[in-house]
């Protein structure tokens, strides 16, 4: 998978690219079938909503689930980021965000690189997010909202919000959001399961609550240039990884093949 | 203003009608100019969000604000409801819901008639809601969500939610919403200031949070057939009115005219 010069220009300008049908229904089905198993585990990697029950986020499934171990090395996710950053990548963070039907809570406005810099001492915003839709994302189930062009203005000042939701986040104040939205507007890409959204570490984003009866699982890969690895190990290892080994992409049909197996982190296998 | 037979058929089937530009920009401007004054008052009629500051709802402004006193008697709002219910109307409830930028909170799934019956002992669902948009309503600032056809299934069982938001509400359980949405889907009418949405007292509806920098004020009139007036006076008078005098509509251009003045409820004038 290679981005065209036009796609690279759009990415430079807007800070994101959207691929409406990157993975096939058969591939998505394989990924989806693992989600209930992952959320059913009681491990520290699973973050619940404030009610203590509804899954909010599941970290590092690629370290203990064989299917997600393959996804973390998928060429359709790894190669475009390698192309943009121009060097080998390692996995800084890997998570599934649930945004469950009825009870899925908000993610306040934030920049991921803001957190990576403040908490993890990542030197530069040479890291990228990949969001892979496992469910249909529509206007009513809490789609990701992006402020186009906001990645060009560096790291915004932010406050550490430990109250609004069950997951602590460096969030951006209302005056800054108002200014950025006046310049760039807000987009909320909608799409079918299998769609992929790639966005810059400094792109300001968030998502609303989900009151609909439709769950909205998204897998997030945060891929970082190896030379740009984090320097501080303050957060748990399953949230900010410390293994900087370059990712070697698997074959394009890896999810559909039984003969490809990835060695799991030995201490973390289920 | 007279509904066509086609509009009446659609209303019967879906439980709502949407009029994208019922009021002119000049009329909306006059209405809008009063909103900050109303929210600035500290009266029991103003309900704040859980933060205690952000306005959530302002009740009964038509009893003390001269502009809203006219709006409460506007023929474009009163006449279509009179036509559907076939008799004179009184004002059961009148409110402005703010859904402020950034901090506007959810309204859980509910039926208004469920509350009117349980709390106010209104005999039949012979009352109708009118929602008049004062701001643009888009997919990102917490639009009203409706379940088409849900008005045909009577009053759903409901629990009294006094926790989720600062305003107590009889809300419908997730299993019921899932079933109703499977049958009717969800619509979220979007539109410019001046748009109007008319919906049945039994239509199931709700709205999400507003994380955008765009406020979203909507005026709600709940118009009830006079013969169907409430029997129990449990809630404050400014929430469930006890004046069953039939509303006499004013001229169509009343908002733009200075020579029309409505007598305010004497005890409530500012």
Short mmCIF file of C-alpha atoms in Angstrom, two decimals:
data_model
loop_
_atom_site.label_atom_id
_atom_site.label_comp_id
_atom_site.label_asym_id
_atom_site.label_seq_id
_atom_site.Cartn_x
_atom_site.Cartn_y
_atom_site.Cartn_z
CA UNK A 1 0.00 0.00 0.00
CA UNK A 2 1.54 3.25 -1.18
CA UNK A 3 0.10 6.75 -0.73
CA UNK A 4 -0.13 8.86 -3.89
CA UNK A 5 1.46 12.33 -4.11
CA UNK A 6 -2.09 13.76 -3.97
CA UNK A 7 -2.82 11.86 -0.76
CA UNK A 8 0.42 13.10 0.77
CA UNK A 9 -0.52 16.70 -0.12
CA UNK A 10 -3.97 16.30 1.48
CA UNK A 11 -2.42 14.76 4.58
CA UNK A 12 0.05 17.64 4.87
CA UNK A 13 -2.79 20.18 4.63
CA UNK A 14 -5.55 18.50 6.70
CA UNK A 15 -3.60 16.23 9.03
CA UNK A 16 -5.63 13.13 8.18
CA UNK A 17 -6.56 10.69 5.41
CA UNK A 18 -9.66 8.50 5.29
CA UNK A 19 -9.88 5.13 3.49
CA UNK A 20 -13.56 4.08 3.38
CA UNK A 21 -13.03 0.35 2.74
CA UNK A 22 -9.50 -0.73 3.54
CA UNK A 23 -10.38 -4.09 5.11
CA UNK A 24 -12.85 -6.64 3.72
CA UNK A 25 -15.95 -7.85 5.58
CA UNK A 26 -14.25 -11.25 6.05
CA UNK A 27 -11.24 -9.61 7.69
CA UNK A 28 -13.40 -7.42 9.91
CA UNK A 29 -15.40 -10.45 11.01
CA UNK A 30 -12.23 -12.17 12.18
CA UNK A 31 -11.22 -9.07 14.15
CA UNK A 32 -14.69 -8.56 15.57
CA UNK A 33 -15.00 -12.11 16.85
CA UNK A 34 -12.10 -11.50 19.27
CA UNK A 35 -13.53 -8.34 20.87
CA UNK A 36 -15.98 -9.94 23.33
CA UNK A 37 -13.23 -12.36 24.44
CA UNK A 38 -10.88 -9.45 25.12
CA UNK A 39 -13.44 -7.41 27.07
CA UNK A 40 -14.47 -10.49 29.05
CA UNK A 41 -10.99 -10.79 30.53
CA UNK A 42 -10.30 -9.07 33.79
CA UNK A 43 -6.82 -7.65 33.24
CA UNK A 44 -5.42 -4.23 34.12
CA UNK A 45 -5.31 -3.51 30.38
CA UNK A 46 -9.12 -3.17 30.29
CA UNK A 47 -10.40 0.28 31.31
CA UNK A 48 -14.10 0.50 32.24
CA UNK A 49 -16.41 3.53 32.06
CA UNK A 50 -17.29 5.34 35.29
CA UNK A 51 -20.04 2.79 35.95
CA UNK A 52 -17.25 0.23 36.49
CA UNK A 53 -18.82 -2.25 34.07
CA UNK A 54 -19.07 -0.91 30.51
CA UNK A 55 -15.78 -1.41 28.63
CA UNK A 56 -14.17 1.86 27.53
CA UNK A 57 -10.71 0.89 26.31
CA UNK A 58 -8.67 -2.25 25.99
CA UNK A 59 -4.90 -1.78 25.78
CA UNK A 60 -2.22 -3.94 24.20
CA UNK A 61 -4.40 -6.81 22.92
CA UNK A 62 -1.67 -7.34 20.32
CA UNK A 63 0.59 -8.63 23.09
CA UNK A 64 -1.74 -11.47 24.12
CA UNK A 65 -4.30 -12.02 21.34
CA UNK A 66 -2.95 -13.81 18.23
CA UNK A 67 -5.35 -12.09 15.80
CA UNK A 68 -4.52 -8.60 17.04
CA UNK A 69 -0.83 -9.54 17.07
CA UNK A 70 -1.19 -9.96 13.31
CA UNK A 71 -3.17 -6.74 12.92
CA UNK A 72 -0.38 -4.81 14.68
CA UNK A 73 1.92 -5.91 11.84
CA UNK A 74 -0.51 -5.45 8.98
CA UNK A 75 1.07 -3.88 5.89
CA UNK A 76 -2.05 -1.83 5.10
CA UNK A 77 -1.63 -0.07 8.45
CA UNK A 78 2.14 0.01 8.85
CA UNK A 79 3.31 0.87 5.33
CA UNK A 80 1.54 4.22 4.82
CA UNK A 81 2.90 5.48 8.14
CA UNK A 82 6.42 4.23 7.26
CA UNK A 83 6.10 6.14 4.01
CA UNK A 84 5.13 9.42 5.71
CA UNK A 85 7.69 9.19 8.54
CA UNK A 86 10.43 7.78 6.31
CA UNK A 87 11.86 5.25 8.74
CA UNK A 88 11.13 2.06 10.66
CA UNK A 89 8.30 2.15 13.22
CA UNK A 90 7.59 0.61 16.59
CA UNK A 91 4.24 0.33 18.36
CA UNK A 92 3.91 3.06 20.96
CA UNK A 93 0.30 2.25 21.90
CA UNK A 94 -2.32 -0.23 20.75
CA UNK A 95 -5.92 -0.10 21.95
CA UNK A 96 -9.52 -0.88 21.16
CA UNK A 97 -11.93 1.88 22.16
CA UNK A 98 -15.40 0.48 22.70
CA UNK A 99 -17.80 3.46 22.78
CA UNK A 100 -20.50 1.00 23.78
CA UNK A 101 -24.17 1.41 22.87
CA UNK A 102 -26.08 3.67 25.32
CA UNK A 103 -23.20 4.05 27.81
CA UNK A 104 -20.19 5.04 25.69
CA UNK A 105 -18.79 8.22 27.18
CA UNK A 106 -16.99 11.19 25.61
CA UNK A 107 -13.31 11.65 24.82
CA UNK A 108 -12.59 15.32 25.44
CA UNK A 109 -10.75 17.45 22.88
CA UNK A 110 -7.06 16.54 22.91
CA UNK A 111 -3.89 15.90 20.91
CA UNK A 112 -2.31 12.49 21.34
CA UNK A 113 1.20 13.87 20.95
CA UNK A 114 0.47 16.28 23.79
CA UNK A 115 0.14 13.27 26.08
CA UNK A 116 3.06 11.38 24.55
CA UNK A 117 5.31 14.40 25.09
CA UNK A 118 4.15 15.31 28.59
CA UNK A 119 3.77 11.83 30.02
CA UNK A 120 6.19 9.73 27.97
CA UNK A 121 8.86 12.26 26.85
CA UNK A 122 8.52 11.41 23.18
CA UNK A 123 10.94 13.89 21.51
CA UNK A 124 9.00 14.90 18.36
CA UNK A 125 5.49 14.43 16.89
CA UNK A 126 6.96 11.78 14.59
CA UNK A 127 4.22 9.30 15.47
CA UNK A 128 0.89 8.67 13.83
CA UNK A 129 -2.51 7.32 14.73
CA UNK A 130 -4.35 4.69 12.75
CA UNK A 131 -8.05 4.20 13.53
CA UNK A 132 -9.63 1.06 12.10
CA UNK A 133 -13.44 0.90 12.30
CA UNK A 134 -14.76 -2.48 13.52
CA UNK A 135 -18.37 -1.27 13.52
CA UNK A 136 -20.28 1.14 11.38
CA UNK A 137 -19.53 4.69 12.48
CA UNK A 138 -22.46 7.04 11.90
CA UNK A 139 -23.42 10.51 13.07
CA UNK A 140 -25.31 9.12 16.07
CA UNK A 141 -22.91 6.68 17.74
CA UNK A 142 -20.15 9.07 18.79
CA UNK A 143 -17.97 9.42 15.70
CA UNK A 144 -14.41 10.69 16.04
CA UNK A 145 -14.37 14.46 15.47
CA UNK A 146 -11.25 16.03 13.95
CA UNK A 147 -10.26 19.69 13.52
CA UNK A 148 -8.61 19.78 10.07
CA UNK A 149 -5.31 21.65 9.93
CA UNK A 150 -4.94 21.80 13.73
CA UNK A 151 -1.82 19.58 13.50
CA UNK A 152 0.14 22.52 12.06
CA UNK A 153 -0.01 24.63 15.20
CA UNK A 154 2.20 22.52 17.43
CA UNK A 155 1.37 21.30 20.91
CA UNK A 156 -1.45 23.27 22.54
CA UNK A 157 -1.39 23.97 26.24
CA UNK A 158 -3.58 21.50 28.07
CA UNK A 159 -4.90 20.60 31.48
CA UNK A 160 -4.84 17.12 32.97
CA UNK A 161 -8.46 16.01 33.15
CA UNK A 162 -8.92 13.21 35.66
CA UNK A 163 -12.60 13.94 36.34
CA UNK A 164 -14.71 13.91 33.21
CA UNK A 165 -14.16 10.27 32.28
CA UNK A 166 -12.50 7.21 33.79
CA UNK A 167 -9.32 7.72 31.72
CA UNK A 168 -6.94 10.62 32.51
CA UNK A 169 -6.28 12.86 29.52
CA UNK A 170 -4.47 16.11 28.72
CA UNK A 171 -7.36 18.17 27.34
CA UNK A 172 -7.43 21.48 25.51
CA UNK A 173 -9.35 24.52 26.76
CA UNK A 174 -12.54 25.85 25.14
CA UNK A 175 -11.01 29.11 23.87
CA UNK A 176 -8.34 27.21 21.91
CA UNK A 177 -10.91 24.81 20.46
CA UNK A 178 -13.12 27.73 19.44
CA UNK A 179 -10.18 29.36 17.64
CA UNK A 180 -9.04 26.15 15.90
CA UNK A 181 -12.58 25.28 14.79
CA UNK A 182 -13.10 28.82 13.44
CA UNK A 183 -10.08 28.17 11.21
CA UNK A 184 -10.52 24.52 10.29
CA UNK A 185 -14.08 23.47 11.12
CA UNK A 186 -14.88 19.99 12.40
CA UNK A 187 -15.10 16.79 10.37
CA UNK A 188 -16.48 13.48 11.63
CA UNK A 189 -15.68 10.75 9.08
CA UNK A 190 -18.42 8.15 8.87
CA UNK A 191 -18.06 4.72 7.34
CA UNK A 192 -18.54 0.99 7.32
CA UNK A 193 -16.60 -1.59 9.30
CA UNK A 194 -13.19 -1.90 7.64
CA UNK A 195 -12.74 1.83 7.03
CA UNK A 196 -9.46 3.36 8.20
CA UNK A 197 -8.55 6.84 9.35
CA UNK A 198 -4.90 7.88 9.62
CA UNK A 199 -4.14 11.10 11.50
CA UNK A 200 -1.24 13.19 12.71
CA UNK A 201 -0.14 12.99 16.36
CA UNK A 202 -0.83 16.71 16.77
CA UNK A 203 -4.30 16.69 15.17
CA UNK A 204 -6.86 17.89 17.71
CA UNK A 205 -9.71 15.38 18.10
CA UNK A 206 -12.37 14.07 20.44
CA UNK A 207 -15.67 12.20 20.37
CA UNK A 208 -19.10 12.60 21.90
CA UNK A 209 -21.17 10.18 23.89
CA UNK A 210 -23.03 7.27 22.35
CA UNK A 211 -26.73 7.17 23.30
CA UNK A 212 -27.67 5.02 20.31
CA UNK A 213 -28.24 1.25 20.46
CA UNK A 214 -25.24 0.82 18.13
CA UNK A 215 -21.82 0.01 19.62
CA UNK A 216 -18.82 1.63 17.96
CA UNK A 217 -15.53 -0.24 18.35
CA UNK A 218 -12.42 1.30 16.83
CA UNK A 219 -8.89 -0.16 16.96
CA UNK A 220 -6.16 2.45 17.39
CA UNK A 221 -2.52 1.91 16.51
CA UNK A 222 -0.09 4.65 17.52
CA UNK A 223 2.98 4.04 15.42
CA UNK A 224 6.17 5.91 16.28
CA UNK A 225 9.42 6.36 14.36
CA UNK A 226 12.01 4.14 16.05
CA UNK A 227 14.54 6.98 16.40
CA UNK A 228 11.81 9.00 18.17
CA UNK A 229 11.13 6.46 20.91
CA UNK A 230 9.92 7.61 24.32
CA UNK A 231 12.41 8.52 27.06
CA UNK A 232 10.24 8.35 30.21
CA UNK A 233 8.58 5.20 31.51
CA UNK A 234 6.02 6.71 33.84
CA UNK A 235 2.84 5.15 32.48
CA UNK A 236 2.21 1.39 32.60
CA UNK A 237 4.07 -0.57 29.95
CA UNK A 238 0.78 -1.73 28.39
CA UNK A 239 -0.20 1.93 27.79
CA UNK A 240 3.17 3.30 26.58
CA UNK A 241 5.24 0.45 25.19
CA UNK A 242 8.98 0.14 25.82
CA UNK A 243 9.79 -2.36 23.09
CA UNK A 244 11.29 -0.29 20.26
CA UNK A 245 11.93 -3.20 17.90
CA UNK A 246 11.06 -2.20 14.32
CA UNK A 247 7.80 -3.72 13.10
CA UNK A 248 8.21 -6.11 10.16
CA UNK A 249 4.96 -6.14 8.17
CA UNK A 250 3.31 -9.50 7.50
CA UNK A 251 1.83 -10.52 4.12
CA UNK A 252 -1.27 -8.61 3.03
CA UNK A 253 -3.58 -11.63 3.54
CA UNK A 254 -2.23 -12.44 7.01
CA UNK A 255 -5.57 -12.11 8.80
CA UNK A 256 -7.17 -14.73 6.56
CA UNK A 257 -4.33 -17.25 6.87
CA UNK A 258 -3.95 -19.86 9.57
CA UNK A 259 -0.33 -20.64 8.71
CA UNK A 260 0.95 -17.29 9.93
CA UNK A 261 1.53 -17.03 13.64
CA UNK A 262 3.19 -14.23 15.54
CA UNK A 263 5.16 -14.95 18.68
CA UNK A 264 3.35 -13.28 21.58
CA UNK A 265 5.18 -11.49 24.36
CA UNK A 266 5.86 -14.57 26.54
CA UNK A 267 4.84 -13.04 29.85
CA UNK A 268 1.62 -11.70 28.42
CA UNK A 269 0.11 -14.67 26.59
CA UNK A 270 -3.29 -15.57 27.98
CA UNK B 1 -50.74 28.08 8.45
CA UNK B 2 -52.60 24.92 7.44
CA UNK B 3 -51.17 21.40 7.18
CA UNK B 4 -51.83 19.58 3.90
CA UNK B 5 -53.48 16.12 3.81
CA UNK B 6 -50.03 14.73 2.83
CA UNK B 7 -48.43 16.33 5.88
CA UNK B 8 -51.16 14.92 8.11
CA UNK B 9 -50.53 11.44 6.69
CA UNK B 10 -46.78 11.72 7.30
CA UNK B 11 -47.38 12.96 10.83
CA UNK B 12 -49.72 10.04 11.52
CA UNK B 13 -47.09 7.57 10.29
CA UNK B 14 -43.84 9.07 11.66
CA UNK B 15 -45.05 11.10 14.63
CA UNK B 16 -43.29 14.30 13.54
CA UNK B 17 -43.12 16.99 10.86
CA UNK B 18 -40.15 19.21 10.07
CA UNK B 19 -40.38 22.72 8.60
CA UNK B 20 -36.87 23.83 7.56
CA UNK B 21 -37.50 27.59 7.45
CA UNK B 22 -40.65 28.56 9.28
CA UNK B 23 -39.34 31.78 10.85
CA UNK B 24 -37.33 34.46 9.06
CA UNK B 25 -33.80 35.54 10.10
CA UNK B 26 -35.25 38.85 11.32
CA UNK B 27 -37.72 37.04 13.57
CA UNK B 28 -35.06 34.69 14.91
CA UNK B 29 -32.79 37.63 15.68
CA UNK B 30 -35.50 39.20 17.84
CA UNK B 31 -35.97 35.92 19.71
CA UNK B 32 -32.26 35.32 20.08
CA UNK B 33 -31.56 38.74 21.53
CA UNK B 34 -33.68 37.88 24.58
CA UNK B 35 -31.91 34.61 25.45
CA UNK B 36 -28.86 36.03 27.27
CA UNK B 37 -31.14 38.28 29.32
CA UNK B 38 -33.26 35.30 30.34
CA UNK B 39 -30.30 33.11 31.32
CA UNK B 40 -28.72 36.01 33.20
CA UNK B 41 -31.64 36.13 35.63
CA UNK B 42 -31.43 34.11 38.77
CA UNK B 43 -34.92 32.72 39.09
CA UNK B 44 -36.10 29.22 40.00
CA UNK B 45 -37.24 28.85 36.38
CA UNK B 46 -33.61 28.56 35.22
CA UNK B 47 -32.16 25.04 35.52
CA UNK B 48 -28.34 24.77 35.37
CA UNK B 49 -26.23 21.80 34.28
CA UNK B 50 -24.51 19.69 36.95
CA UNK B 51 -21.65 22.22 37.07
CA UNK B 52 -24.16 24.68 38.59
CA UNK B 53 -23.27 27.39 36.05
CA UNK B 54 -24.03 26.38 32.47
CA UNK B 55 -27.70 27.03 31.62
CA UNK B 56 -29.59 23.84 30.71
CA UNK B 57 -33.25 24.89 30.59
CA UNK B 58 -35.23 28.02 31.13
CA UNK B 59 -38.92 27.52 31.91
CA UNK B 60 -41.89 29.79 31.36
CA UNK B 61 -40.12 32.79 29.79
CA UNK B 62 -43.46 33.53 28.10
CA UNK B 63 -44.85 34.53 31.49
CA UNK B 64 -42.30 37.29 32.10
CA UNK B 65 -40.60 38.12 28.78
CA UNK B 66 -42.71 40.18 26.33
CA UNK B 67 -41.11 38.72 23.17
CA UNK B 68 -41.62 35.12 24.28
CA UNK B 69 -45.13 36.01 25.42
CA UNK B 70 -45.81 36.77 21.76
CA UNK B 71 -44.07 33.62 20.55
CA UNK B 72 -46.29 31.52 22.83
CA UNK B 73 -49.28 32.84 20.85
CA UNK B 74 -47.73 32.68 17.39
CA UNK B 75 -50.14 31.38 14.73
CA UNK B 76 -47.38 29.43 12.93
CA UNK B 77 -46.88 27.37 16.09
CA UNK B 78 -50.39 27.23 17.51
CA UNK B 79 -52.50 26.67 14.39
CA UNK B 80 -50.98 23.39 13.10
CA UNK B 81 -51.41 21.83 16.55
CA UNK B 82 -54.99 23.11 16.80
CA UNK B 83 -55.62 21.51 13.42
CA UNK B 84 -54.27 18.10 14.49
CA UNK B 85 -55.94 18.04 17.92
CA UNK B 86 -59.18 19.61 16.68
CA UNK B 87 -59.86 21.89 19.61
CA UNK B 88 -58.56 24.90 21.54
CA UNK B 89 -55.15 24.61 23.19
CA UNK B 90 -53.50 25.84 26.37
CA UNK B 91 -49.80 26.02 27.16
CA UNK B 92 -48.79 23.05 29.30
CA UNK B 93 -45.06 23.82 29.29
CA UNK B 94 -42.82 26.42 27.69
CA UNK B 95 -39.03 26.22 27.84
CA UNK B 96 -35.78 27.12 26.14
CA UNK B 97 -33.23 24.30 26.18
CA UNK B 98 -29.73 25.67 25.87
CA UNK B 99 -27.45 22.74 25.02
CA UNK B 100 -24.54 25.12 25.46
CA UNK B 101 -21.28 24.84 23.55
CA UNK B 102 -18.79 22.41 25.16
CA UNK B 103 -20.87 21.76 28.29
CA UNK B 104 -24.36 20.94 27.02
CA UNK B 105 -25.33 17.61 28.54
CA UNK B 106 -27.53 14.78 27.25
CA UNK B 107 -31.30 14.35 27.49
CA UNK B 108 -31.87 10.64 27.94
CA UNK B 109 -34.38 8.72 25.80
CA UNK B 110 -37.90 9.58 26.93
CA UNK B 111 -41.48 10.36 25.95
CA UNK B 112 -42.85 13.70 27.11
CA UNK B 113 -46.34 12.32 27.58
CA UNK B 114 -44.89 9.66 29.87
CA UNK B 115 -43.90 12.47 32.23
CA UNK B 116 -47.11 14.45 31.75
CA UNK B 117 -49.16 11.37 32.61
CA UNK B 118 -47.11 10.14 35.57
CA UNK B 119 -46.30 13.50 37.15
CA UNK B 120 -49.16 15.74 36.04
CA UNK B 121 -52.05 13.30 35.48
CA UNK B 122 -52.74 14.47 31.95
CA UNK B 123 -55.55 12.14 30.79
CA UNK B 124 -54.57 11.43 27.14
CA UNK B 125 -51.59 12.09 24.83
CA UNK B 126 -53.58 14.92 23.26
CA UNK B 127 -50.69 17.35 23.58
CA UNK B 128 -47.94 18.16 21.15
CA UNK B 129 -44.40 19.46 21.18
CA UNK B 130 -43.14 22.28 19.03
CA UNK B 131 -39.37 22.74 18.79
CA UNK B 132 -38.20 26.01 17.27
CA UNK B 133 -34.47 26.20 16.44
CA UNK B 134 -32.84 29.47 17.54
CA UNK B 135 -29.37 28.30 16.43
CA UNK B 136 -28.16 26.09 13.62
CA UNK B 137 -28.62 22.47 14.58
CA UNK B 138 -26.02 20.22 13.01
CA UNK B 139 -24.81 16.67 13.53
CA UNK B 140 -22.16 17.82 16.02
CA UNK B 141 -23.97 20.06 18.51
CA UNK B 142 -26.35 17.55 20.05
CA UNK B 143 -29.31 17.45 17.67
CA UNK B 144 -32.64 16.13 18.86
CA UNK B 145 -32.91 12.42 17.99
CA UNK B 146 -36.33 10.95 17.24
CA UNK B 147 -37.46 7.34 16.77
CA UNK B 148 -40.00 7.53 13.92
CA UNK B 149 -43.23 5.62 14.54
CA UNK B 150 -42.55 5.15 18.25
CA UNK B 151 -45.58 7.33 19.10
CA UNK B 152 -47.90 4.51 18.00
CA UNK B 153 -46.91 2.14 20.77
CA UNK B 154 -48.41 4.00 23.71
CA UNK B 155 -46.62 4.92 26.91
CA UNK B 156 -43.49 2.86 27.53
CA UNK B 157 -42.52 1.82 31.01
CA UNK B 158 -39.88 4.12 32.38
CA UNK B 159 -37.65 4.72 35.37
CA UNK B 160 -37.28 8.06 37.11
CA UNK B 161 -33.72 9.18 36.39
CA UNK B 162 -32.55 11.75 38.93
CA UNK B 163 -28.84 11.01 38.51
CA UNK B 164 -27.67 11.34 34.92
CA UNK B 165 -28.41 15.04 34.52
CA UNK B 166 -29.55 17.93 36.70
CA UNK B 167 -33.18 17.58 35.53
CA UNK B 168 -35.28 14.59 36.70
CA UNK B 169 -36.78 12.63 33.80
CA UNK B 170 -38.79 9.44 33.25
CA UNK B 171 -36.41 7.56 30.94
CA UNK B 172 -36.89 4.42 28.87
CA UNK B 173 -34.73 1.30 29.25
CA UNK B 174 -32.14 0.16 26.71
CA UNK B 175 -34.00 -2.98 25.62
CA UNK B 176 -37.07 -0.94 24.66
CA UNK B 177 -34.99 1.62 22.76
CA UNK B 178 -33.18 -1.18 20.91
CA UNK B 179 -36.53 -2.67 19.85
CA UNK B 180 -38.07 0.66 18.80
CA UNK B 181 -34.94 1.67 16.84
CA UNK B 182 -34.87 -1.71 15.08
CA UNK B 183 -38.38 -0.92 13.84
CA UNK B 184 -38.14 2.81 13.16
CA UNK B 185 -34.49 3.83 13.09
CA UNK B 186 -33.33 7.20 14.40
CA UNK B 187 -33.63 10.57 12.67
CA UNK B 188 -31.92 13.76 13.81
CA UNK B 189 -33.35 16.70 11.84
CA UNK B 190 -30.74 19.36 11.13
CA UNK B 191 -31.45 22.90 10.06
CA UNK B 192 -30.95 26.61 10.26
CA UNK B 193 -32.24 28.98 12.91
CA UNK B 194 -35.96 29.40 12.29
CA UNK B 195 -36.61 25.73 11.51
CA UNK B 196 -39.47 24.06 13.39
CA UNK B 197 -40.08 20.48 14.42
CA UNK B 198 -43.53 19.39 15.59
CA UNK B 199 -43.77 16.00 17.31
CA UNK B 200 -46.27 13.78 19.09
CA UNK B 201 -46.29 13.63 22.90
CA UNK B 202 -45.58 9.90 22.75
CA UNK B 203 -42.70 10.10 20.27
CA UNK B 204 -39.53 8.70 21.89
CA UNK B 205 -36.67 11.19 21.69
CA UNK B 206 -33.44 12.32 23.33
CA UNK B 207 -30.27 14.23 22.52
CA UNK B 208 -26.54 13.74 23.00
CA UNK B 209 -23.98 15.99 24.58
CA UNK B 210 -22.58 19.06 22.83
CA UNK B 211 -18.77 19.13 22.73
CA UNK B 212 -18.66 21.54 19.81
CA UNK B 213 -18.02 25.27 20.12
CA UNK B 214 -21.54 25.88 18.76
CA UNK B 215 -24.40 26.53 21.22
CA UNK B 216 -27.75 25.02 20.28
CA UNK B 217 -30.78 26.80 21.75
CA UNK B 218 -34.22 25.37 21.01
CA UNK B 219 -37.54 26.78 22.25
CA UNK B 220 -40.09 24.11 23.17
CA UNK B 221 -43.83 24.68 23.38
CA UNK B 222 -45.92 21.84 24.77
CA UNK B 223 -49.45 22.59 23.66
CA UNK B 224 -52.30 20.61 25.19
CA UNK B 225 -55.98 20.30 24.21
CA UNK B 226 -57.96 22.34 26.74
CA UNK B 227 -60.32 19.43 27.53
CA UNK B 228 -57.25 17.30 28.29
CA UNK B 229 -55.80 19.59 30.96
CA UNK B 230 -53.71 18.15 33.78
CA UNK B 231 -55.37 16.99 37.01
CA UNK B 232 -52.41 16.86 39.44
CA UNK B 233 -50.40 19.90 40.51
CA UNK B 234 -47.32 18.21 41.88
CA UNK B 235 -44.62 19.93 39.85
CA UNK B 236 -43.93 23.67 40.13
CA UNK B 237 -46.42 25.84 38.28
CA UNK B 238 -43.67 27.16 35.98
CA UNK B 239 -42.94 23.60 34.79
CA UNK B 240 -46.53 22.30 34.45
CA UNK B 241 -48.86 25.24 33.95
CA UNK B 242 -52.28 25.44 35.61
CA UNK B 243 -53.79 28.17 33.47
CA UNK B 244 -56.02 26.36 30.98
CA UNK B 245 -57.27 29.47 29.16
CA UNK B 246 -57.43 28.81 25.41
CA UNK B 247 -54.61 30.46 23.48
CA UNK B 248 -55.78 33.11 21.00
CA UNK B 249 -53.18 33.36 18.20
CA UNK B 250 -51.76 36.80 17.40
CA UNK B 251 -51.24 38.13 13.86
CA UNK B 252 -48.60 36.37 11.78
CA UNK B 253 -46.21 39.35 11.91
CA UNK B 254 -46.53 39.84 15.67
CA UNK B 255 -42.83 39.38 16.44
CA UNK B 256 -41.87 42.20 14.08
CA UNK B 257 -44.48 44.64 15.39
CA UNK B 258 -44.06 47.00 18.32
CA UNK B 259 -47.76 47.80 18.57
CA UNK B 260 -48.69 44.34 19.79
CA UNK B 261 -48.25 43.74 23.45
CA UNK B 262 -49.36 40.77 25.49
CA UNK B 263 -50.36 41.17 29.10
CA UNK B 264 -47.85 39.28 31.23
CA UNK B 265 -48.87 37.22 34.22
CA UNK B 266 -48.89 40.06 36.79
CA UNK B 267 -47.03 38.27 39.54
CA UNK B 268 -44.32 37.12 37.20
CA UNK B 269 -43.33 40.27 35.29
CA UNK B 270 -39.65 41.07 35.75
#
